[in-house]
């Protein structure tokens, strides 16, 4: 008999109940008890779903009010001392406000850092370690959730983030993380004993860092930590996901655990080697249902894959999604407006639970027992494979001819730069912005009214035009050199294009947690992507009629379109990226034909697409850069191509960024006080750069002095002829008043520096 389980269920609720409960608590509109009540209801609901799907035990402690890594920091008392100052420990401060202060900051302290959870779009809170950090377990809240689960269901499998991953994912100041390993492992052992007392049979212990490139020291850390788990504890299921972990097999099979979970969606090839290597009593949890994507499982294919192993492993085979279902939305049942054919190809968390049940029955009771379910699955898979909406001959044809399309610009950068200079007639240190201007209540109301049908398209377009007019006017008054239309018509930089491209569909309730209460609804790329008609030409060309200054066209690049969507799994990501690239290429061409001389192709997500293991970087970067270049290479020499990137360390991918060969790149640098630019300088980045001088995440208006200082630093690193002045990123979240003031200061900096450079005959500043 094979056993089915899940690694975790999405926390936010079918309709984002947790988000709304959190935000009303943060606004002081509800009590901590009310918030905890919502959380309790959600957990009960999630367990009920697992019971209904026939899972022999429910998974507990996968829930979190904000983030599970933060929960573990709290559980083991490794929270930063800087928060201890006042409120903490005072009896009148509810523990919830201390907890949220860690995540969101408070009046005295900035929040703890947040960073991406591996290569997902979930973000975790980074624990802070330093020389004073001591491990101090407080398991009360953790155990309460177990009691709650046990009242609900006799068998409960709690989840723990393993000690080695917890340390690895932390950041440390003046202490070697591994110095804390043994005391931490001791406390884990202590907790495991408690769980043994509570009659817990299995504990799931997640060690996701096994997906990364680990050196000897970290591998040894596993051996050291798990040595504390040899006695008096429940059975341990070591969970790995997001990658093939077979290269660490010799270390892993020595650990004192009782089974391993493998991601067989990302790395199906690893199963055989594990079955052959693990100790005879270990279970193998086969992660065969995609926990990261929303496609329906090809159940018969999965059963074929599992068949030989199911026989061999018998009771030792467990079945599961590849990773926690945190990364997919909860249920398809609220997608009432979705195209029914496409909907039949999808599986959100609840549908994945049912798939798990069917697979388990097929293995335990025989395929006849689930004949109907299997045939339904077969039909859905067939309809998807054969659909002319998915596989569009013309798009496939264009893709197969893609090698005949040059990804190179006509001339090298130096020649292009000369041609563009004479066309654009820009001053030294030209000023520009990244694209969006404040999304005012007015703009949001227009869009909402149009979506609801309260105003017709004509009225809506007229309103958008007036927002564009306003933005252009402001920029002229400010004295900026390269203008933008302001993106008033865009709610989101991916959604706006996805809605106009074929091959994309949008869900109504496909929410996925990004961090804390923040959720995103990624669009779904279900079929071959193409561009039925021009997407931005009308707005951009209209904006250009309003000014004599160059108007910059604004596009989202192929890799960002890919990264921030649910991508089809029936062809390589590279193929989808190239289809997107060709669609954007068409838009670039139409923009330049409409007389637009500057076009920006945003790629803020380029870096986050990097594979977890370095050995796979070169391959990804090669096709990602090619996709970008294909979208840009249709530009004539006289058309200036910009790109933009933010929220990232770029230094380790500088050669790839240079290979993109954009005429100008604008990057976020102000918060690192231009440190990020050093890499570009050392690398001798060859083209133009606009290092951000205005931190658009902060309501603070940067002074002339502060920005001038940043630019002076930039001039030391990059030749002044190749520098631009601009904010870190788009201004859509800011208000007009602060934006105007900040940009006014920014233009003043440009003027001051130009004057000083002129007096000193360029290139040097006194
Ligand atoms: N052009 C976009 C904007 O200005 C870029 C956003 C981003 O980089 N995330 O909003
Ligand atoms: Zn940005």
XYZ file of C-alpha atoms and ligand atoms in Angstrom:
777
model
C 0.000 0.000 0.000
C 1.459 3.292 -1.084
C 0.871 6.311 1.171
C -0.146 9.753 -0.106
C 0.725 13.062 1.535
C 1.411 16.678 0.754
C 4.374 18.794 1.797
C 2.245 21.846 2.506
C -0.982 23.523 1.522
C -1.369 27.171 0.332
C -1.935 29.414 3.339
C -3.711 32.489 2.121
C -7.133 30.942 1.578
C -9.285 30.416 -1.499
C -10.194 34.070 -1.640
C -7.199 35.516 0.201
C -8.939 35.398 3.584
C -5.601 35.519 5.389
C -4.530 38.628 3.499
C -7.645 40.516 4.476
C -7.487 39.337 8.092
C -3.827 40.392 8.343
C -4.346 43.780 6.791
C -7.314 44.615 8.955
C -5.318 43.569 12.017
C -2.423 45.775 10.896
C -4.814 48.677 10.491
C -5.960 48.075 14.082
C -9.451 47.329 12.883
C -9.574 43.842 14.378
C -8.081 42.105 17.370
C -5.322 39.532 17.515
C -7.956 36.994 18.583
C -9.955 37.646 15.436
C -6.845 37.189 13.320
C -5.968 33.949 15.091
C -9.553 32.837 14.585
C -9.272 33.257 10.829
C -5.971 31.395 10.855
C -7.497 28.549 12.819
C -10.432 28.299 10.423
C -8.095 28.226 7.452
C -6.015 25.440 8.959
C -9.119 23.402 9.718
C -10.300 23.891 6.178
C -6.976 22.791 4.742
C -6.917 19.662 6.908
C -10.463 18.844 5.966
C -9.471 18.929 2.319
C -6.610 16.543 2.997
C -8.942 14.204 4.874
C -11.477 14.371 2.059
C -8.766 13.375 -0.391
C -8.165 10.293 1.730
C -4.696 11.213 2.949
C -3.812 8.982 5.904
C -2.334 11.879 7.810
C -2.732 15.621 7.612
C 0.243 17.938 7.347
C 0.526 20.494 10.130
C 2.731 23.516 10.855
C 2.860 24.343 7.166
C 0.703 27.342 7.981
C 2.171 30.720 8.866
C 0.811 34.143 9.653
C 3.608 35.663 7.613
C 6.429 33.324 6.705
C 7.618 29.906 7.785
C 11.307 30.824 7.952
C 10.490 33.668 10.329
C 8.404 31.189 12.356
C 11.452 28.976 12.751
C 13.603 31.916 13.803
C 11.006 32.652 16.478
C 10.676 28.976 17.418
C 14.389 28.716 18.123
C 14.703 32.183 19.618
C 17.095 33.482 16.968
C 15.305 36.778 16.489
C 17.394 39.959 16.232
C 18.182 41.642 19.527
C 17.675 45.051 17.918
C 13.928 44.535 18.366
C 14.239 43.815 22.094
C 14.621 47.422 23.101
C 11.216 48.479 24.277
C 8.000 46.796 23.496
C 9.287 43.251 23.406
C 8.724 41.414 26.655
C 6.287 43.987 27.994
C 3.163 42.157 28.896
C 0.817 44.597 27.199
C 2.317 44.017 23.776
C 0.603 41.112 22.049
C 3.091 38.576 20.696
C 1.574 39.137 17.262
C 2.814 42.729 17.068
C 6.343 41.654 17.944
C 6.152 38.973 15.302
C 4.917 41.369 12.636
C 7.517 43.939 13.659
C 10.214 41.471 12.624
C 8.605 41.088 9.238
C 7.482 44.639 8.598
C 9.585 46.826 10.861
C 8.273 49.268 13.469
C 8.834 52.873 14.415
C 12.290 52.159 15.810
C 13.557 49.333 13.662
C 13.600 48.544 9.971
C 12.147 45.165 9.039
C 14.326 42.095 8.748
C 15.500 41.443 5.187
C 13.345 39.555 2.795
C 14.590 37.532 -0.126
C 13.436 35.080 -2.748
C 12.725 31.512 -1.690
C 14.998 29.622 -4.088
C 13.834 30.146 -7.667
C 10.185 30.764 -6.757
C 8.299 34.034 -6.457
C 7.725 33.438 -2.749
C 9.869 35.592 -0.451
C 11.029 34.646 3.032
C 12.254 36.693 5.967
C 15.995 36.280 6.435
C 16.992 35.406 10.021
C 19.823 37.553 11.395
C 22.666 35.852 13.223
C 25.475 37.542 15.079
C 28.004 36.886 17.809
C 25.328 37.395 20.472
C 22.821 34.995 18.952
C 21.845 32.216 21.301
C 19.501 29.377 20.534
C 16.530 29.387 22.825
C 13.637 27.184 21.918
C 10.100 28.270 22.614
C 7.916 25.550 21.154
C 4.621 26.669 22.648
C 3.040 27.986 19.442
C 4.443 25.146 17.406
C 2.989 22.514 19.731
C -0.350 24.268 19.950
C -0.791 23.854 16.227
C -0.073 20.175 16.611
C -2.693 19.806 19.340
C -5.114 21.629 17.111
C -4.360 19.257 14.247
C -4.558 16.197 16.477
C -7.981 17.228 17.714
C -8.938 17.319 14.081
C -7.362 14.152 12.813
C -5.698 11.319 14.669
C -2.632 11.216 12.450
C -0.634 14.359 12.001
C 2.641 14.917 10.202
C 4.227 18.206 11.305
C 6.643 20.040 9.015
C 9.928 21.503 10.181
C 12.436 23.466 8.182
C 15.624 21.519 8.877
C 18.453 22.990 10.971
C 21.018 23.104 8.202
C 18.731 24.942 5.778
C 17.634 27.319 8.518
C 21.234 28.356 9.177
C 22.203 28.435 5.533
C 19.304 30.709 4.631
C 20.122 33.132 7.454
C 22.537 36.012 7.174
C 25.310 36.446 9.655
C 27.383 39.270 10.966
C 30.554 38.613 12.938
C 29.751 34.962 13.489
C 30.293 31.805 11.519
C 26.820 30.389 10.925
C 28.047 26.883 11.515
C 29.173 27.779 15.032
C 25.479 27.699 15.862
C 24.881 24.332 14.267
C 25.346 22.053 17.245
C 23.346 24.072 19.770
C 20.608 24.397 17.161
C 20.594 20.680 16.373
C 20.341 19.952 20.106
C 17.213 22.068 20.308
C 15.747 20.339 17.279
C 16.431 17.016 18.983
C 14.665 18.345 22.049
C 11.645 19.358 19.976
C 11.595 15.972 18.271
C 11.449 14.292 21.678
C 8.434 16.431 22.537
C 6.783 15.308 19.332
C 7.531 11.720 20.249
C 5.657 12.303 23.509
C 2.770 13.612 21.506
C 2.670 10.317 19.649
C 3.638 11.855 16.342
C 4.703 9.050 14.039
C 6.289 11.014 11.194
C 7.899 14.445 10.987
C 8.654 16.050 7.648
C 12.001 17.807 7.845
C 12.647 20.078 4.864
C 16.201 20.626 3.709
C 15.644 22.559 0.502
C 19.244 23.788 0.370
C 20.125 20.359 -0.963
C 18.964 21.796 -4.293
C 21.923 24.204 -4.231
C 25.647 23.875 -4.858
C 26.930 22.968 -1.401
C 30.554 22.740 -0.403
C 32.094 20.104 1.857
C 31.550 22.171 5.001
C 27.828 22.361 4.477
C 27.566 18.711 3.581
C 29.427 17.861 6.761
C 26.959 20.080 8.621
C 24.211 17.641 7.713
C 26.163 14.751 9.161
C 26.901 16.715 12.314
C 23.371 18.015 12.873
C 21.538 14.805 12.109
C 23.787 12.866 14.464
C 21.707 14.468 17.230
C 18.600 12.794 15.876
C 19.608 9.197 16.428
C 17.374 8.413 19.400
C 13.934 8.992 20.840
C 12.124 10.742 18.084
C 9.373 10.223 15.530
C 10.370 8.901 12.140
C 11.866 11.569 9.908
C 11.106 12.180 6.261
C 13.908 14.292 4.812
C 12.371 16.444 2.108
C 14.260 17.853 -0.838
C 12.782 19.697 -3.762
C 13.450 21.928 -6.794
C 16.355 19.820 -8.065
C 18.107 16.522 -8.499
C 19.879 15.793 -5.204
C 21.552 12.538 -6.192
C 25.001 14.124 -6.186
C 24.817 14.306 -2.386
C 23.631 10.731 -2.069
C 26.588 9.306 -0.206
C 26.183 11.902 2.535
C 22.404 11.748 2.651
C 22.011 7.992 3.003
C 24.154 8.074 6.141
C 21.779 10.465 7.913
C 19.589 9.302 10.764
C 16.301 9.650 8.913
C 13.713 7.183 7.706
C 12.939 8.316 4.232
C 13.503 10.917 1.580
C 11.219 13.031 -0.551
C 12.360 13.655 -4.110
C 11.196 16.209 -6.655
C 10.473 13.940 -9.590
C 8.861 16.677 -11.661
C 12.041 18.705 -11.950
C 14.317 15.647 -11.776
C 12.529 12.406 -12.704
C 15.833 10.797 -13.632
C 16.988 10.569 -10.012
C 14.500 7.986 -8.762
C 16.305 4.837 -9.832
C 19.551 5.738 -8.155
C 17.758 6.451 -4.870
C 15.756 3.262 -4.853
C 18.997 1.382 -5.279
C 20.924 3.306 -2.653
C 18.725 4.007 0.357
C 18.752 1.849 3.511
C 16.213 -0.955 3.409
C 13.821 0.644 5.891
C 13.599 4.057 4.198
C 10.448 5.208 2.485
C 10.733 7.111 -0.754
C 8.287 9.916 -1.237
C 7.844 10.384 -4.959
C 7.031 14.002 -5.786
C 5.290 13.333 -9.076
C 2.642 16.070 -9.176
C 3.933 19.510 -10.095
C 3.749 21.705 -6.985
C 5.042 24.721 -8.888
C 2.717 24.848 -11.838
C -0.983 24.655 -12.571
C -1.141 21.983 -15.278
C -3.156 18.850 -14.889
C -1.041 15.765 -14.351
C -0.837 13.155 -17.084
C -1.893 10.459 -14.637
C -1.377 7.505 -16.941
C 2.104 8.638 -17.823
C 2.855 9.093 -14.131
C 1.556 5.613 -13.367
C 3.714 4.118 -16.103
C 6.688 5.913 -14.670
C 5.949 4.688 -11.155
C 4.921 1.126 -11.976
C 8.285 -0.669 -11.665
C 9.156 1.227 -8.483
C 5.756 0.752 -6.907
C 6.238 -2.977 -7.139
C 9.688 -2.854 -5.713
C 8.990 -0.418 -2.910
C 5.532 -1.627 -1.882
C 4.626 0.074 1.397
C 7.790 2.129 1.253
C 6.452 4.167 -1.657
C 4.843 7.460 -0.781
C 3.211 9.745 -3.309
C 3.177 13.516 -3.159
C 3.315 16.769 -5.063
C 6.879 17.723 -5.943
C 7.040 20.468 -3.299
C 4.709 22.416 -1.034
C 1.550 23.569 -2.796
C 2.338 27.058 -1.494
C 3.292 27.983 -5.033
C -0.067 27.293 -6.670
C -3.543 28.759 -6.077
C -6.018 26.883 -3.888
C -8.940 25.811 -6.013
C -10.288 25.969 -9.537
C -13.826 26.067 -8.193
C -13.875 29.866 -8.125
C -12.707 30.203 -11.730
C -16.266 30.529 -12.954
C -15.478 32.839 -15.852
C -12.543 30.926 -17.210
C -12.648 29.403 -20.700
C -13.913 25.907 -19.879
C -11.645 24.127 -22.305
C -8.500 25.699 -20.883
C -9.802 25.227 -17.358
C -10.085 21.497 -18.036
C -6.315 21.430 -18.559
C -5.535 22.940 -15.157
C -5.129 21.684 -11.604
C -4.741 24.030 -8.624
C -3.991 22.691 -5.131
C -7.358 21.046 -4.525
C -7.366 19.391 -7.918
C -3.853 18.176 -7.235
C -5.101 16.567 -4.026
C -7.616 14.649 -6.108
C -4.957 13.624 -8.597
C -2.932 12.318 -5.699
C -5.893 10.282 -4.560
C -6.432 8.800 -8.008
C -2.768 7.845 -8.334
C -2.797 6.220 -4.915
C -5.944 4.241 -5.660
C -4.562 3.150 -9.011
C -1.461 1.804 -7.319
C -3.153 0.304 -4.270
C -6.408 -0.954 -5.722
C -5.696 -1.243 -9.428
C -6.391 1.042 -12.353
C -9.912 -0.374 -12.815
C -10.865 1.192 -9.504
C -10.258 4.669 -10.935
C -10.997 3.943 -14.586
C -13.345 6.924 -14.925
C -10.926 9.381 -13.391
C -8.103 8.089 -15.537
C -10.102 8.374 -18.697
C -11.167 11.910 -17.797
C -7.530 12.768 -17.276
C -6.568 11.131 -20.569
C -9.193 13.111 -22.460
C -8.067 16.387 -20.937
C -4.438 15.693 -21.771
C -5.357 14.700 -25.319
C -7.485 17.753 -25.849
C -4.626 19.949 -24.662
C -2.033 18.182 -26.810
C -4.163 18.313 -29.926
C -5.572 21.772 -29.468
C -5.027 24.213 -32.296
C -5.197 26.949 -29.686
C -2.122 25.486 -28.017
C -0.136 24.500 -31.050
C -0.564 27.145 -33.682
C 1.081 26.187 -36.968
C 2.049 29.696 -38.010
C 3.742 30.428 -34.682
C 5.510 27.071 -34.646
C 6.687 27.726 -38.206
C 8.054 31.117 -37.328
C 9.870 29.631 -34.367
C 11.438 26.894 -36.455
C 12.758 29.580 -38.823
C 14.094 31.675 -35.982
C 17.695 30.821 -36.773
C 17.416 32.790 -39.981
C 16.643 35.940 -37.973
C 19.737 37.782 -36.840
C 19.847 38.585 -33.150
C 22.555 41.195 -33.792
C 22.035 44.878 -34.386
C 23.215 46.162 -37.778
C 26.310 47.961 -36.446
C 28.425 47.791 -33.345
C 27.592 49.976 -30.364
C 30.154 52.682 -31.110
C 28.692 53.336 -34.566
C 25.122 53.166 -33.327
C 25.934 55.589 -30.562
C 27.216 58.173 -33.053
C 24.140 57.827 -35.242
C 21.785 58.022 -32.253
C 23.606 61.034 -30.871
C 23.003 63.040 -33.976
C 19.373 61.939 -34.209
C 18.487 62.514 -30.561
C 20.663 65.506 -29.896
C 20.948 64.788 -26.165
C 23.052 66.718 -23.661
C 25.802 65.167 -21.578
C 24.317 63.126 -18.694
C 20.857 62.871 -20.226
C 17.963 62.543 -17.801
C 15.093 60.093 -18.126
C 12.713 57.986 -16.016
C 12.025 54.250 -16.009
C 8.540 54.377 -17.465
C 5.636 54.590 -15.059
C 4.382 57.779 -13.453
C 2.116 57.828 -10.373
C -0.909 55.575 -10.711
C -3.284 58.088 -9.186
C -6.731 57.293 -7.802
C -8.071 58.945 -10.951
C -6.251 56.490 -13.159
C -7.263 53.488 -11.096
C -10.881 54.647 -11.089
C -10.866 55.022 -14.863
C -9.584 51.493 -15.288
C -11.999 50.010 -12.774
C -14.951 51.811 -14.362
C -13.938 50.562 -17.794
C -13.501 46.971 -16.577
C -16.904 47.082 -14.918
C -18.478 48.451 -18.079
C -19.461 51.731 -16.443
C -17.672 53.718 -19.131
C -17.181 52.789 -22.789
C -13.895 52.316 -24.556
C -13.982 55.730 -26.132
C -14.424 57.481 -22.804
C -11.729 55.326 -21.251
C -9.276 56.072 -24.056
C -9.992 59.763 -23.735
C -9.253 59.599 -20.025
C -6.014 57.720 -20.626
C -5.030 60.345 -23.186
C -5.512 63.090 -20.646
C -3.327 61.205 -18.143
C -0.659 60.938 -20.840
C -0.963 64.646 -21.611
C -0.512 65.451 -17.956
C 2.581 63.246 -17.618
C 4.183 64.686 -20.746
C 3.502 68.240 -19.620
C 5.068 67.586 -16.212
C 8.179 66.120 -17.787
C 8.586 69.087 -20.090
C 8.195 71.459 -17.170
C 10.767 69.491 -15.232
C 13.218 69.660 -18.113
C 13.790 65.939 -18.561
C 15.569 64.941 -21.765
C 13.993 61.621 -22.801
C 10.310 61.437 -21.935
C 7.893 58.563 -21.332
C 4.141 58.396 -21.688
C 3.731 57.253 -18.068
C 2.060 53.829 -18.425
C -1.312 55.078 -17.148
C -3.081 52.401 -19.191
C -1.143 49.585 -17.476
C -2.145 47.906 -14.266
C 0.807 45.580 -14.348
C 3.740 45.336 -16.727
C 3.142 41.655 -17.545
C -0.629 41.594 -17.456
C -0.898 44.522 -19.853
C 0.988 42.670 -22.566
C -0.358 39.218 -21.697
C -3.896 40.462 -22.218
C -3.043 41.496 -25.752
C -1.000 38.467 -26.768
C -2.464 35.174 -28.002
C -1.573 32.179 -25.898
C -2.222 33.902 -22.553
C -5.147 33.499 -20.192
C -5.944 35.267 -16.908
C -7.513 33.723 -13.854
C -10.002 35.356 -11.539
C -8.792 33.845 -8.286
C -5.467 32.252 -9.089
C -3.746 33.942 -6.167
C -0.322 32.866 -4.993
C 1.434 34.240 -1.917
C 4.417 36.401 -2.766
C 5.231 37.452 0.805
C 3.195 38.107 3.942
C -0.175 39.368 2.863
C 0.968 40.136 -0.649
C -0.408 37.844 -3.332
C 0.053 37.787 -7.084
C -2.118 36.316 -9.788
C 0.334 35.144 -12.430
C -1.065 34.949 -15.939
C -1.041 31.559 -17.623
C 0.780 30.951 -20.901
C -1.218 28.031 -22.273
C -0.370 28.149 -25.973
C 1.914 29.412 -28.696
C 2.408 33.123 -28.183
C 1.903 35.664 -30.904
C 0.901 39.301 -31.238
C -2.338 39.817 -33.149
C -1.832 43.572 -33.384
C 0.257 46.455 -32.134
C 0.015 46.862 -28.368
C 1.628 50.156 -27.418
C 2.009 52.094 -30.648
C -1.127 54.174 -30.314
C -0.393 55.461 -26.813
C 3.301 56.004 -27.489
C 2.797 57.720 -30.832
C 0.120 59.901 -29.288
C 2.518 60.898 -26.515
C 5.152 61.719 -29.135
C 2.761 64.138 -30.860
C 2.675 66.144 -27.633
C 6.378 66.937 -27.523
C 9.423 67.621 -29.626
C 11.612 65.736 -27.180
C 12.223 62.020 -27.754
C 9.421 59.831 -26.407
C 10.632 56.475 -25.100
C 8.480 53.463 -25.976
C 8.043 51.055 -23.088
C 7.912 47.253 -23.417
C 8.239 44.288 -21.083
C 10.948 41.883 -22.177
C 10.502 38.198 -23.008
C 12.232 36.816 -19.918
C 10.213 38.952 -17.523
C 7.020 37.933 -19.333
C 8.093 34.327 -18.824
C 9.288 34.575 -15.222
C 6.159 36.223 -13.881
C 3.700 33.830 -15.542
C 2.698 30.198 -15.146
C 4.494 28.773 -18.157
C 3.317 25.828 -20.252
C 5.092 22.582 -19.475
C 4.663 20.922 -22.871
C 7.603 22.665 -24.495
C 10.967 23.963 -23.306
C 10.899 27.331 -21.516
C 13.381 28.493 -24.103
C 10.857 27.922 -26.898
C 8.212 29.943 -25.075
C 10.758 32.682 -24.421
C 11.637 32.865 -28.102
C 7.968 33.104 -29.080
C 7.583 35.984 -26.640
C 10.730 37.558 -28.056
C 9.351 37.457 -31.590
C 6.083 39.036 -30.461
C 7.980 41.858 -28.767
C 10.252 42.182 -31.767
C 7.171 42.959 -33.872
C 6.216 45.649 -31.409
C 9.690 47.197 -31.517
C 9.467 47.289 -35.278
C 6.037 48.932 -35.268
C 7.175 51.506 -32.743
C 10.184 52.530 -34.795
C 8.062 52.678 -37.932
C 5.772 55.040 -36.061
C 8.765 57.326 -35.540
C 9.684 56.354 -31.977
C 13.445 56.763 -31.651
C 13.998 55.319 -28.175
C 12.522 51.999 -27.009
C 13.016 50.432 -23.590
C 12.626 46.674 -23.148
C 12.359 46.012 -19.405
C 13.977 42.879 -18.014
C 13.802 43.217 -14.216
C 13.322 39.439 -13.880
C 16.288 38.364 -15.968
C 18.447 37.531 -13.003
C 15.810 35.711 -11.019
C 15.443 33.194 -13.818
C 18.929 31.874 -13.045
C 18.925 28.137 -12.270
C 19.701 27.063 -8.698
C 22.865 25.287 -9.739
C 25.701 27.212 -11.314
C 26.391 24.470 -13.831
C 23.080 25.339 -15.503
C 23.651 29.102 -15.628
C 25.461 29.314 -18.941
C 22.726 27.506 -20.802
C 19.961 29.675 -19.316
C 21.861 32.902 -19.871
C 22.571 31.954 -23.465
C 18.910 31.534 -24.398
C 17.692 34.373 -22.185
C 20.145 36.810 -23.745
C 19.287 35.533 -27.195
C 15.586 36.078 -26.538
C 16.240 39.658 -25.464
C 18.471 40.316 -28.452
C 15.948 38.863 -30.856
C 13.357 41.281 -29.572
C 15.773 44.207 -29.954
C 17.728 43.389 -33.098
C 14.996 44.604 -35.437
C 15.868 48.126 -34.313
C 17.734 50.260 -36.850
C 21.028 51.751 -35.765
C 19.269 55.037 -35.235
C 16.750 53.544 -32.827
C 18.128 53.564 -29.319
C 17.333 50.437 -27.295
C 17.213 50.738 -23.513
C 16.773 47.972 -20.999
C 16.057 48.184 -17.298
C 16.816 45.877 -14.364
C 16.248 46.202 -10.654
C 16.134 44.397 -7.294
C 19.216 42.363 -7.935
C 22.919 41.826 -7.704
C 24.169 41.946 -11.257
C 27.854 41.405 -10.788
C 27.906 37.680 -11.402
C 26.024 37.990 -14.687
C 27.740 41.080 -16.099
C 29.080 39.323 -19.199
C 25.523 38.283 -20.049
C 24.208 41.789 -19.439
C 26.896 43.177 -21.708
C 26.046 40.548 -24.313
C 22.466 41.865 -24.408
C 24.021 44.854 -26.164
C 21.329 47.347 -25.188
C 22.397 50.876 -26.066
C 21.505 51.990 -22.546
C 20.838 50.034 -19.372
C 19.187 51.645 -16.360
C 19.659 49.888 -13.030
C 18.724 50.249 -9.381
C 21.772 51.531 -7.526
C 20.743 54.271 -5.111
C 20.125 52.055 -2.096
C 23.533 50.476 -2.394
C 25.015 53.978 -2.656
C 26.335 53.134 -6.148
C 28.245 50.120 -4.901
C 26.410 48.043 -7.454
C 27.928 50.157 -10.162
C 31.483 49.171 -9.201
C 31.041 45.830 -10.921
C 30.066 47.569 -14.151
C 33.161 49.745 -13.867
C 35.550 46.907 -13.145
C 34.050 44.843 -15.909
C 34.404 47.866 -18.221
C 30.774 47.563 -19.254
C 30.897 48.889 -22.814
C 27.561 50.654 -23.438
C 25.635 53.487 -21.747
C 24.455 53.112 -18.133
C 21.876 54.961 -16.081
C 22.561 54.191 -12.428
C 19.484 54.970 -10.312
C 19.882 57.964 -7.992
C 16.367 58.051 -6.532
C 15.117 55.236 -4.290
C 11.540 54.988 -5.453
C 10.639 52.562 -2.648
C 10.940 55.334 -0.107
C 8.643 58.349 0.292
C 11.750 60.414 1.062
C 12.588 63.045 -1.520
C 16.280 62.802 -2.347
C 18.117 66.087 -2.123
C 20.217 67.631 -4.878
C 23.298 67.067 -2.726
C 22.562 63.398 -2.108
C 21.971 62.645 -5.770
C 24.918 64.719 -6.896
C 27.118 62.767 -4.548
C 25.888 59.517 -6.059
C 26.544 60.768 -9.583
C 30.017 61.961 -8.677
C 30.729 58.488 -7.430
C 29.336 57.081 -10.692
C 31.554 59.351 -12.759
C 34.593 57.888 -11.005
C 33.567 54.441 -12.172
C 32.068 54.934 -15.629
C 33.197 57.475 -18.267
C 30.856 60.437 -18.030
C 30.021 60.298 -21.753
C 28.290 57.011 -21.167
C 26.261 57.953 -18.070
C 22.578 58.808 -17.768
C 20.692 60.135 -14.752
C 17.453 58.460 -13.720
C 15.494 57.021 -10.770
C 15.981 53.406 -9.613
C 12.735 52.151 -11.081
C 9.229 53.174 -12.174
C 7.301 55.767 -10.180
C 3.871 54.158 -10.216
C 3.662 53.722 -6.451
C 4.631 57.324 -5.678
C 2.494 60.455 -5.618
C 2.888 63.364 -8.037
C 3.972 65.873 -5.458
C 6.989 63.936 -4.232
C 7.768 62.740 -7.761
C 7.851 66.269 -9.106
C 10.090 67.476 -6.324
C 12.458 64.518 -6.593
C 12.740 64.789 -10.374
C 13.240 68.517 -10.157
C 16.202 67.868 -7.881
C 17.431 65.178 -10.235
C 17.381 67.546 -13.232
C 19.196 70.147 -11.147
C 21.935 67.616 -10.489
C 22.315 67.030 -14.223
C 22.527 70.765 -14.875
C 25.042 71.349 -12.085
C 27.273 68.551 -13.227
C 27.113 69.566 -16.874
C 28.155 73.071 -15.934
C 31.034 71.918 -13.771
C 32.216 69.485 -16.408
C 32.054 72.176 -19.081
C 34.207 74.456 -16.945
C 36.695 71.666 -16.438
C 36.575 70.568 -20.087
C 34.623 67.417 -19.424
C 35.571 64.067 -17.982
C 36.898 65.433 -14.693
C 35.187 67.077 -11.790
C 36.943 69.167 -9.213
N 8.719 50.274 -16.897
C 8.321 49.725 -15.622
C 7.885 50.847 -14.706
O 8.406 51.916 -14.837
C 9.451 48.947 -14.975
C 9.037 48.287 -13.696
C 10.075 47.360 -13.090
O 11.233 47.412 -13.378
N 9.684 46.506 -12.219
O 7.040 50.672 -13.844
Zn 12.619 48.361 -11.991
